[in-house]
mmCIF file of C-alpha atoms in Angstrom:
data_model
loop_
_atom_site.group_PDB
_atom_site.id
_atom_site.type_symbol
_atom_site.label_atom_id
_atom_site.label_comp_id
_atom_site.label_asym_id
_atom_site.label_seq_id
_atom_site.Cartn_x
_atom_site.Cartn_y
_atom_site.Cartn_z
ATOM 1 C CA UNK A 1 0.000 0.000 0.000
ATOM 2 C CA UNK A 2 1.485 3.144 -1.457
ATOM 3 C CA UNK A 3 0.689 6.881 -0.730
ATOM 4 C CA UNK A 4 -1.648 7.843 -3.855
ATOM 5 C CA UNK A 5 0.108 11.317 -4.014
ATOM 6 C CA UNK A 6 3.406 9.595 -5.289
ATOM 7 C CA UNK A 7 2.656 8.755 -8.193
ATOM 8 C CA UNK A 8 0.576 11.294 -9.190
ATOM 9 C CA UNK A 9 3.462 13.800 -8.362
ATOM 10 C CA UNK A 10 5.090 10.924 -10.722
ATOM 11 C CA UNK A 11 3.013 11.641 -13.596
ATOM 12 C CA UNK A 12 3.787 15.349 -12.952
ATOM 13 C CA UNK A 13 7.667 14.979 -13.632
ATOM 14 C CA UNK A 14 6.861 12.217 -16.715
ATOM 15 C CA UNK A 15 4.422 14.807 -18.507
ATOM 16 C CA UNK A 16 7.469 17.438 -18.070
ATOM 17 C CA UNK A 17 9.990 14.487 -19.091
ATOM 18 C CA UNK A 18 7.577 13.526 -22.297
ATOM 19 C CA UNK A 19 6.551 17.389 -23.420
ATOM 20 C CA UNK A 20 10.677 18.383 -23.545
ATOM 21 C CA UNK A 21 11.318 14.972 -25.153
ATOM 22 C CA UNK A 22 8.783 16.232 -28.094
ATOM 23 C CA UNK A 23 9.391 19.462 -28.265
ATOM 24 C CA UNK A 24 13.464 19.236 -28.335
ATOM 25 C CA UNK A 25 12.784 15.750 -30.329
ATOM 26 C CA UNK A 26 15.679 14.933 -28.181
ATOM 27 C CA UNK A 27 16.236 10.676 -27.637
ATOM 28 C CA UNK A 28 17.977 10.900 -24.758
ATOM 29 C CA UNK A 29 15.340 12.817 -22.918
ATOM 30 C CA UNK A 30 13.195 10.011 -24.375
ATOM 31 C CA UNK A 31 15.517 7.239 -23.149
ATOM 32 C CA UNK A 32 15.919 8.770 -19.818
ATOM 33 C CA UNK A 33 11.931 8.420 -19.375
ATOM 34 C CA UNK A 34 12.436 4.786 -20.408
ATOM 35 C CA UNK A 35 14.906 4.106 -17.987
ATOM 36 C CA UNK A 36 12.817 5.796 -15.096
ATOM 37 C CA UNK A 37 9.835 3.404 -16.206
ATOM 38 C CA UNK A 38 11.741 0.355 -16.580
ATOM 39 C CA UNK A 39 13.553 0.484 -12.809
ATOM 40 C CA UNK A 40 10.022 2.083 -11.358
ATOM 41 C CA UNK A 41 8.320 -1.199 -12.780
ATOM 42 C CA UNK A 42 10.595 -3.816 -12.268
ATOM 43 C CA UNK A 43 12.988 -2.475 -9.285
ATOM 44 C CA UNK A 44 12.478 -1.019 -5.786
ATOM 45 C CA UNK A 45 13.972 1.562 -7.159
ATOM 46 C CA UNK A 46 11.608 4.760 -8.172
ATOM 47 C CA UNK A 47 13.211 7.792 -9.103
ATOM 48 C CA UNK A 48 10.434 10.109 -8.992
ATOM 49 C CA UNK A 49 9.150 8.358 -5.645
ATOM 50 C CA UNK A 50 12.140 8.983 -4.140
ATOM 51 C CA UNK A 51 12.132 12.851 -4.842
ATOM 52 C CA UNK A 52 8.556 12.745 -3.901
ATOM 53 C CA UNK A 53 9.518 10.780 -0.582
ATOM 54 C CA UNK A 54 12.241 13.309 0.212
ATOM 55 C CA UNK A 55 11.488 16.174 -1.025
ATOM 56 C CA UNK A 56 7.586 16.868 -0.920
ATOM 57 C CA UNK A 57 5.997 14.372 1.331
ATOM 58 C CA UNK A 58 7.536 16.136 4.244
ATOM 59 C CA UNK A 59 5.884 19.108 3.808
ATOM 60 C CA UNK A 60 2.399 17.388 2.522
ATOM 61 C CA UNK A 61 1.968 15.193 5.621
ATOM 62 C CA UNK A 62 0.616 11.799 6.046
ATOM 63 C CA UNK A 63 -2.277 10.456 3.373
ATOM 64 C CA UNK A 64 -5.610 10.442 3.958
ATOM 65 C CA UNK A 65 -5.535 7.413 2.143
ATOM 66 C CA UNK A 66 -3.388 4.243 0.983
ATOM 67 C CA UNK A 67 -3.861 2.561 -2.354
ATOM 68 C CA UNK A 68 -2.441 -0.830 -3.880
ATOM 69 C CA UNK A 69 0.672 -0.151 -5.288
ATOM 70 C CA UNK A 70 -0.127 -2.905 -7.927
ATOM 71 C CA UNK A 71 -2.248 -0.953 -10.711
ATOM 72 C CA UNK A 72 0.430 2.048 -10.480
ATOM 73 C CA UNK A 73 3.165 -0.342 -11.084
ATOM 74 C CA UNK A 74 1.721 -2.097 -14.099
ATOM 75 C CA UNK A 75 0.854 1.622 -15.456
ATOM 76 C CA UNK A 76 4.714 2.395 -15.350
ATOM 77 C CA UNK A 77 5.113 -1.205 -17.519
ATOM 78 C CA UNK A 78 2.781 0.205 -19.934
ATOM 79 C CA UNK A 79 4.238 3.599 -20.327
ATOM 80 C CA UNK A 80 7.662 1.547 -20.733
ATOM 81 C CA UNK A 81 6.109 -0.150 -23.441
ATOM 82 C CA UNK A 82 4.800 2.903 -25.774
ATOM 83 C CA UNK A 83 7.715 4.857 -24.719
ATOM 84 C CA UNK A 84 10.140 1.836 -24.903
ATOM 85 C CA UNK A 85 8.611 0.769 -28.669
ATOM 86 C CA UNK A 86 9.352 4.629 -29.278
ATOM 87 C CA UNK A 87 13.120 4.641 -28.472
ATOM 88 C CA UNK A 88 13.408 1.164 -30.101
ATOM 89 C CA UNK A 89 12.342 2.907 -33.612
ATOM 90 C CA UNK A 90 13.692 6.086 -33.177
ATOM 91 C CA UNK A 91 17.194 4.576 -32.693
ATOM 92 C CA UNK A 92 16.174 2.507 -35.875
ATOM 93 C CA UNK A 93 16.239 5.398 -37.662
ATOM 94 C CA UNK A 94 12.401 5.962 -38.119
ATOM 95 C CA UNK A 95 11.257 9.457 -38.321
ATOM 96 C CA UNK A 96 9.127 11.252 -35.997
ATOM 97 C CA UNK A 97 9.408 8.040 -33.905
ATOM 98 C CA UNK A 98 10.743 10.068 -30.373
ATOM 99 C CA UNK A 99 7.908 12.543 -30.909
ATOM 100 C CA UNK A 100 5.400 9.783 -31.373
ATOM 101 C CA UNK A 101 6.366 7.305 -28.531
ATOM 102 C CA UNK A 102 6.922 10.806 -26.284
ATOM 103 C CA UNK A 103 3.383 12.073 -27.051
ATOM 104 C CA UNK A 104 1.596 8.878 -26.277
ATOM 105 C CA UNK A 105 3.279 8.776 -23.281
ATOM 106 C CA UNK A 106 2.597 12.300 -22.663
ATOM 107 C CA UNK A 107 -1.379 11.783 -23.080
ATOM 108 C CA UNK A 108 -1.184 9.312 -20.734
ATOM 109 C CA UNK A 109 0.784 10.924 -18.087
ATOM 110 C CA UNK A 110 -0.428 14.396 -18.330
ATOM 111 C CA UNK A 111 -4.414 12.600 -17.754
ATOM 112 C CA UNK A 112 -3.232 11.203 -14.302
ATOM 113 C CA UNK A 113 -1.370 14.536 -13.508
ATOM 114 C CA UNK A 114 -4.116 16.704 -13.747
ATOM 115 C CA UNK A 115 -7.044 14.466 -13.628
ATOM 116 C CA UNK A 116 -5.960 11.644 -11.107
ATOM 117 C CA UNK A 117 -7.162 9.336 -14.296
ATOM 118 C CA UNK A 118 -4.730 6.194 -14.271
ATOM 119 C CA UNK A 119 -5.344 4.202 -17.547
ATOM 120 C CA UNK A 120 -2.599 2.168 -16.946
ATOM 121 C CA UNK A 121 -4.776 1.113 -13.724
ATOM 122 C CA UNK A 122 -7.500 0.957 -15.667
ATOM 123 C CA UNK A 123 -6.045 -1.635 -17.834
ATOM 124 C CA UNK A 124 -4.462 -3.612 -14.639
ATOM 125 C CA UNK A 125 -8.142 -5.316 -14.229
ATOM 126 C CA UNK A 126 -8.442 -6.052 -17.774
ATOM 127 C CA UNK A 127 -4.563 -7.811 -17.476
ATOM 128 C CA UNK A 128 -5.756 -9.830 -14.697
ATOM 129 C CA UNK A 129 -8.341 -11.295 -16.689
ATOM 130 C CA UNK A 130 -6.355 -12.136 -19.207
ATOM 131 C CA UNK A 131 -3.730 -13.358 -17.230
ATOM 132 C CA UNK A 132 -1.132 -10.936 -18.297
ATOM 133 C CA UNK A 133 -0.508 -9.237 -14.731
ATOM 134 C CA UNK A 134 -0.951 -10.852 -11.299
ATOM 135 C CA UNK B 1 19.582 25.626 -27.492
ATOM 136 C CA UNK B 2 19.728 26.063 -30.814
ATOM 137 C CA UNK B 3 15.703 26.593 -31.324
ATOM 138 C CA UNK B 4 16.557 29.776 -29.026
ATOM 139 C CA UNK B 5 18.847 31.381 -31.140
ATOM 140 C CA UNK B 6 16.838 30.330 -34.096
ATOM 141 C CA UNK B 7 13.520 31.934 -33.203
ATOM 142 C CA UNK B 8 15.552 35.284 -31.872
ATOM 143 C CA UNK B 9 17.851 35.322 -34.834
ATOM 144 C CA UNK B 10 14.988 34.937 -37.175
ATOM 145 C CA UNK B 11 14.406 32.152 -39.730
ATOM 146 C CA UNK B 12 15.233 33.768 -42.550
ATOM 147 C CA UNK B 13 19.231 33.500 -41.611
ATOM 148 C CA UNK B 14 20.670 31.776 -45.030
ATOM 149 C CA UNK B 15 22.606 29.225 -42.206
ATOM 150 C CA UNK B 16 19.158 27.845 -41.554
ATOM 151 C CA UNK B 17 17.175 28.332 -44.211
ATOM 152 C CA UNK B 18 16.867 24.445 -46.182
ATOM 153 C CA UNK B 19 18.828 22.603 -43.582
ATOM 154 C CA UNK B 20 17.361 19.211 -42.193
ATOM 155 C CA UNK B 21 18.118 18.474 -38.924
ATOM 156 C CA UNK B 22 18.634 15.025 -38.263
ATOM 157 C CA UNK B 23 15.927 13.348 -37.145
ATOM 158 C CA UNK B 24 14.452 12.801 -41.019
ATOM 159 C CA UNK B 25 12.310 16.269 -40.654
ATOM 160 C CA UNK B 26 12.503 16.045 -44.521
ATOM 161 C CA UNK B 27 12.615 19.601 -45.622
ATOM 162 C CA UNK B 28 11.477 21.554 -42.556
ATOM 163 C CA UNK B 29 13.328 24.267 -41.585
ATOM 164 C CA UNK B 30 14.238 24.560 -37.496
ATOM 165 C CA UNK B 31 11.681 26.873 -36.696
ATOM 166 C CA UNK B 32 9.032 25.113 -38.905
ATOM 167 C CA UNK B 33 10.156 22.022 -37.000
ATOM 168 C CA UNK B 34 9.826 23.435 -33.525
ATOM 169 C CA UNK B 35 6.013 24.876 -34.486
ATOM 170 C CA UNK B 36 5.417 21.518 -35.588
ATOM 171 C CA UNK B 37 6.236 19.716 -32.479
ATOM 172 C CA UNK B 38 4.779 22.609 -30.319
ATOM 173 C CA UNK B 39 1.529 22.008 -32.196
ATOM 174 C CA UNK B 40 1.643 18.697 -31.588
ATOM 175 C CA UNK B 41 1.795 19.294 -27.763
ATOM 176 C CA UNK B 42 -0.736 21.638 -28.128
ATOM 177 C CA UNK B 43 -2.942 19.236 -29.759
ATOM 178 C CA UNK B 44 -2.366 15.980 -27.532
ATOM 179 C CA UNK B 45 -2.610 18.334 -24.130
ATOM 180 C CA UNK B 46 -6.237 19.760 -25.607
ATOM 181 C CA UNK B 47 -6.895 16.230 -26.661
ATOM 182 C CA UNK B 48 -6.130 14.976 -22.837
ATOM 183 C CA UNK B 49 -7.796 17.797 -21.467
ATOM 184 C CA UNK B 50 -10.994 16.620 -23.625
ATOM 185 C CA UNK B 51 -11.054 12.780 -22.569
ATOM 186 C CA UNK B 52 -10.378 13.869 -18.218
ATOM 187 C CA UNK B 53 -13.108 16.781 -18.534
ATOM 188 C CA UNK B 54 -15.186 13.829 -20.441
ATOM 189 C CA UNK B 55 -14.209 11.408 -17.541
ATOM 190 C CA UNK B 56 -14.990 13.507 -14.882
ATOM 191 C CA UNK B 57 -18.585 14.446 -15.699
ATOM 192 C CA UNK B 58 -19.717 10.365 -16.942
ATOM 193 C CA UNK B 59 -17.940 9.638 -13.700
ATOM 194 C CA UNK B 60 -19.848 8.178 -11.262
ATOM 195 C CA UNK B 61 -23.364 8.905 -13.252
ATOM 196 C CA UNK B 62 -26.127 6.297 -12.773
ATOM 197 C CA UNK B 63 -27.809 5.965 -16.010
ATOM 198 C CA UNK B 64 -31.217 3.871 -16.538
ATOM 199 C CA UNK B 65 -30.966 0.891 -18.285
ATOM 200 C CA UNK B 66 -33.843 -0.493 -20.892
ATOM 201 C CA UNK B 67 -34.437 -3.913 -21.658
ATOM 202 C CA UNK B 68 -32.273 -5.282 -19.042
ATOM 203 C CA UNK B 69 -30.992 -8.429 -18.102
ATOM 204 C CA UNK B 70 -31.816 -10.111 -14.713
ATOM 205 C CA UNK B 71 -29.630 -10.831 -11.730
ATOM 206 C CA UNK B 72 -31.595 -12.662 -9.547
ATOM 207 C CA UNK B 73 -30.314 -14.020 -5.987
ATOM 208 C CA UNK B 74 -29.409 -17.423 -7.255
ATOM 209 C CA UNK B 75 -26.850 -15.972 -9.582
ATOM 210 C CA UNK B 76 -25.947 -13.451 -7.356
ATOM 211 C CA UNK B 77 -25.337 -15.559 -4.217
ATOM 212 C CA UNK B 78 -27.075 -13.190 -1.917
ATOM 213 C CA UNK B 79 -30.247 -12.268 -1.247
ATOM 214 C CA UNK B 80 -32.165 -9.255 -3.008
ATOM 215 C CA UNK B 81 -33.713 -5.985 -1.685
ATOM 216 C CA UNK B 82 -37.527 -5.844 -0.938
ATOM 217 C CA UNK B 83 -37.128 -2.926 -3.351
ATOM 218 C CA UNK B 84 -34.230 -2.788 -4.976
ATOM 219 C CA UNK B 85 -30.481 -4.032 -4.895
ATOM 220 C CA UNK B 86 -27.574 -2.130 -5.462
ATOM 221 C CA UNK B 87 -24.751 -4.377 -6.874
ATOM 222 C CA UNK B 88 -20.984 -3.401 -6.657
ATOM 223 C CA UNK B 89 -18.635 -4.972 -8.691
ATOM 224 C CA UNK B 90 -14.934 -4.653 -7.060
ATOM 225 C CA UNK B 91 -11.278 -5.531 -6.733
ATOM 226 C CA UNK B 92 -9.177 -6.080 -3.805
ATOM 227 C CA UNK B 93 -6.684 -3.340 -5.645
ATOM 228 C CA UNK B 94 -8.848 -0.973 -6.529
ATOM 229 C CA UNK B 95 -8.715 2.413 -4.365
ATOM 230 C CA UNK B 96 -11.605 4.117 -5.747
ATOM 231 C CA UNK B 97 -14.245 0.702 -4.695
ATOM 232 C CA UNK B 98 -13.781 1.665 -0.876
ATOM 233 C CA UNK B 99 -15.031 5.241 -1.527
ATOM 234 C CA UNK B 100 -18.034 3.622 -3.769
ATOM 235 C CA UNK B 101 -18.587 0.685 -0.845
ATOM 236 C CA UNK B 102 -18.942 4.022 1.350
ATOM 237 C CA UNK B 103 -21.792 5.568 -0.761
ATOM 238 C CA UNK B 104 -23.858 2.705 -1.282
ATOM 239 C CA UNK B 105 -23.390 1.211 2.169
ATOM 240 C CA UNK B 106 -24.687 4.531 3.403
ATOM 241 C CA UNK B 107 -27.951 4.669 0.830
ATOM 242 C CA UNK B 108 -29.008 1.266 1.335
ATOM 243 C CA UNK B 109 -29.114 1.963 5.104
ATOM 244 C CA UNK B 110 -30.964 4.999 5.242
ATOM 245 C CA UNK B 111 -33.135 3.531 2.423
ATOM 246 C CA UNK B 112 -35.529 0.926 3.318
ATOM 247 C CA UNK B 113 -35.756 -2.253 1.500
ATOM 248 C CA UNK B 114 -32.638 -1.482 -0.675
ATOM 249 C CA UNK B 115 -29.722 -4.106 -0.231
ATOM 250 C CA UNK B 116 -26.302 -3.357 -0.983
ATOM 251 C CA UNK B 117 -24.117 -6.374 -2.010
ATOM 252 C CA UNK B 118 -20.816 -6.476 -2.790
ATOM 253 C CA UNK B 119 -19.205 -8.578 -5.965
ATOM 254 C CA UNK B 120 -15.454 -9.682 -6.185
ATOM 255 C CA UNK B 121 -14.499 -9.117 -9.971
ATOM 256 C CA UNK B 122 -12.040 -11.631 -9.598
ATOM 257 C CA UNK B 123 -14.277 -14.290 -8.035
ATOM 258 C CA UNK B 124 -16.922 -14.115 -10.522
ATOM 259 C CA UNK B 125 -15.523 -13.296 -13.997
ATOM 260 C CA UNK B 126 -18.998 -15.063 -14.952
ATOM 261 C CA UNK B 127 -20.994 -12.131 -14.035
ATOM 262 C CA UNK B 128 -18.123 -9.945 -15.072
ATOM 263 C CA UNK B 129 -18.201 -11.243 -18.470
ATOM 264 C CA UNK B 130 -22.059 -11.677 -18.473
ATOM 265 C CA UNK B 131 -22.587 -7.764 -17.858
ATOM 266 C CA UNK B 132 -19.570 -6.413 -19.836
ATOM 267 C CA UNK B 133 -17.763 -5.085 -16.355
ATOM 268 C CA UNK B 134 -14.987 -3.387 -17.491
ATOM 269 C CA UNK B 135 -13.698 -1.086 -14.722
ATOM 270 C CA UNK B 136 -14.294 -1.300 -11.121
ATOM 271 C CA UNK B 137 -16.051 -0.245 -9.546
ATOM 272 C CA UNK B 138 -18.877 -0.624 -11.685
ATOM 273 C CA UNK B 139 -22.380 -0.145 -9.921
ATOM 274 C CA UNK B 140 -25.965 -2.547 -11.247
ATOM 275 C CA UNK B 141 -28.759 -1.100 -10.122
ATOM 276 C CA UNK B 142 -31.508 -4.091 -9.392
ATOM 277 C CA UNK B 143 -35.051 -4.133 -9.274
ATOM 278 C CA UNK B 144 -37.180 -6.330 -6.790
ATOM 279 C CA UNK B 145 -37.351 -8.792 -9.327
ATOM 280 C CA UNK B 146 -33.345 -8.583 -10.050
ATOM 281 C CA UNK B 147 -33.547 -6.776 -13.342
ATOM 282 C CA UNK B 148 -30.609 -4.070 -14.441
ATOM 283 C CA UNK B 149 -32.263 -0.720 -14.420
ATOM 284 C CA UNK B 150 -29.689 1.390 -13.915
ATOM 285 C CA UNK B 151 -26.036 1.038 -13.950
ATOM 286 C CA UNK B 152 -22.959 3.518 -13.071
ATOM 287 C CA UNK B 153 -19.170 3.209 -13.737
ATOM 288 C CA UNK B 154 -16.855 4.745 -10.857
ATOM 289 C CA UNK B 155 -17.151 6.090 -7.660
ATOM 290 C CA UNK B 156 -21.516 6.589 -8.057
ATOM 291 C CA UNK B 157 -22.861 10.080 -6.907
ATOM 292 C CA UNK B 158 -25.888 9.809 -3.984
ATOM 293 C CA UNK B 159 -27.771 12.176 -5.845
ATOM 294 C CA UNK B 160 -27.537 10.222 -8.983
ATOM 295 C CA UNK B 161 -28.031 6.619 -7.504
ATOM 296 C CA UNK B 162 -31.305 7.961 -5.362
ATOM 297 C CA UNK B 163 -32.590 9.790 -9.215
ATOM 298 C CA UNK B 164 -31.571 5.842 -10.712
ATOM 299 C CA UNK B 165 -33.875 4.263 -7.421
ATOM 300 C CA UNK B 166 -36.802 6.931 -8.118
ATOM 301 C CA UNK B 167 -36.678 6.502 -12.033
ATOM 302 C CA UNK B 168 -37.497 2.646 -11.100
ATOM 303 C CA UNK B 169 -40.173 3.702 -8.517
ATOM 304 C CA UNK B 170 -38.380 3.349 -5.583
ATOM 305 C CA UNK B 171 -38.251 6.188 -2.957
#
């Protein structure tokens, strides 16, 4: 059970991550988001948890609330996957690719910013289902 | 940054003018690059701004249901309200299903004759399946007789599930 501020402040720092990533068109920006989704999901390791741990939690105060940390972490697989299949093709040499897999990702992250709307954890009961998260 | 100096030197300069920059922006100048992309933001962050506002209102709203299909106790393992049942289709991960659990808890007890049961997605994917659930948590509104008359996705409103009770007689 995770503090549902976390990853919303998460979101935040992705949606500024994505919108330089398309505006400079810049892969490394986009690789760098990659990387943060790709040790979020699969380590203990989250990078924007941590700053949100350290550096704003202490002045927000305790949660009203706790959620299950499990729909937030399969939302940072699938923003690893759009952005990932981005980066894949833009270091293939496919035009347009860093501003495509960046703007998807950007959609995404900017809705759970500034609406609280997770459709990664939207999709998380749809992957139980179908057996593709557990 | 080299858009800076671009959009301050003017895009006109014969350095710029023709050049591609490298990610394959064909033909595009810089600064027709740049509006591009900022476009594009522009775009995607009115497009997000479109589906949450969308969200937000549908959110929660009870709306009747026609023609319905029937849940009776049998299928539902528990038994139904004198007057009407409202159903709650959850997770065990799902954050927003104790705030719902909350609401309808609280109506069906000031409410006469109006059960509130609780359904574990997981544990019955047949009724899942059976009434397209797709998010949780996803309210059915029964009648006496166990037929859908109204149905809400999200965290449902009081206002709107009492309207959904009334609209099938039910005070």
């Amino acid at each position: 059970m995770i503090d549902p501020r976390g990853p919303r402040f998460a979101a935040a720092l992705t949606t500024l991550v994505l919108a330089a990533a398309l505006l400079t068109g810049s892969v490394w920006l986009l690789a760098f988001q990659v990387a943060v989704f790709a040790l979020t999901w699969a380590t203990p390791i989250a990078p924007y948890g941590l700053l949100y741990r350290h550096l704003l939690r202490p002045r927000l105060g305790p949660p009203a609330e706790l959620e299950d940390a499990r729909p937030p972490r399969f939302a940072q697989l699938v923003g690893l996957l759009v952005t990932g299949a981005g980066l894949v093709l833009a270091v293939a040499g496919v035009p347009w690719a860093v501003e495509a897999g960046a703007g998807l990702g950007l959609v995404a992250a900017f809705l759970n910013a500034a609406f609280g709307l997770c459709l990664g954890c939207e999709l998380y009961l749809l992957a139980r289902r179908t057996h593709l998260a557990h | 940054m080299w858009w800076v100096k671009v959009i301050v030197g003017g895009p006109l300069d014969s350095d710029h003018v023709g050049r591609e920059s490298g990610g394959g922006g064909g033909c595009l100048t810089y600064v027709d690059q740049f509006s591009v992309r900022v476009g594009l933001l522009v775009l995607l962050v009115a497009a997000a701004v479109a589906v949450g506002v969308w969200r937000r209102r549908t959110d929660g709203r009870a709306r009747a249901v026609a023609g319905g299909d029937v849940l009776d106790a049998a299928a539902l393992r528990a038994p139904l309200g004198s007057r009407a049942t409202l159903v709650q289709f959850s997770t065990d991960f799902c954050q927003p299903c104790k705030a719902a659990h909350r609401v309808l808890a609280r109506e069906a007890d000031r409410t006469p004759g109006v059960a509130h049961v609780e359904v574990d997605a997981a544990d019955r994917d047949d009724l899942v399946r059976r009434f397209g659930v797709r998010r949780t948590p996803t309210l059915l509104v029964l009648d006496p007789g166990g037929r859908v008359v109204g149905r809400a996705g999200g965290v449902p409103d009081p206002g709107d599930i009492r309207a959904a009770l009334a609209e099938a007689g039910i005070r």
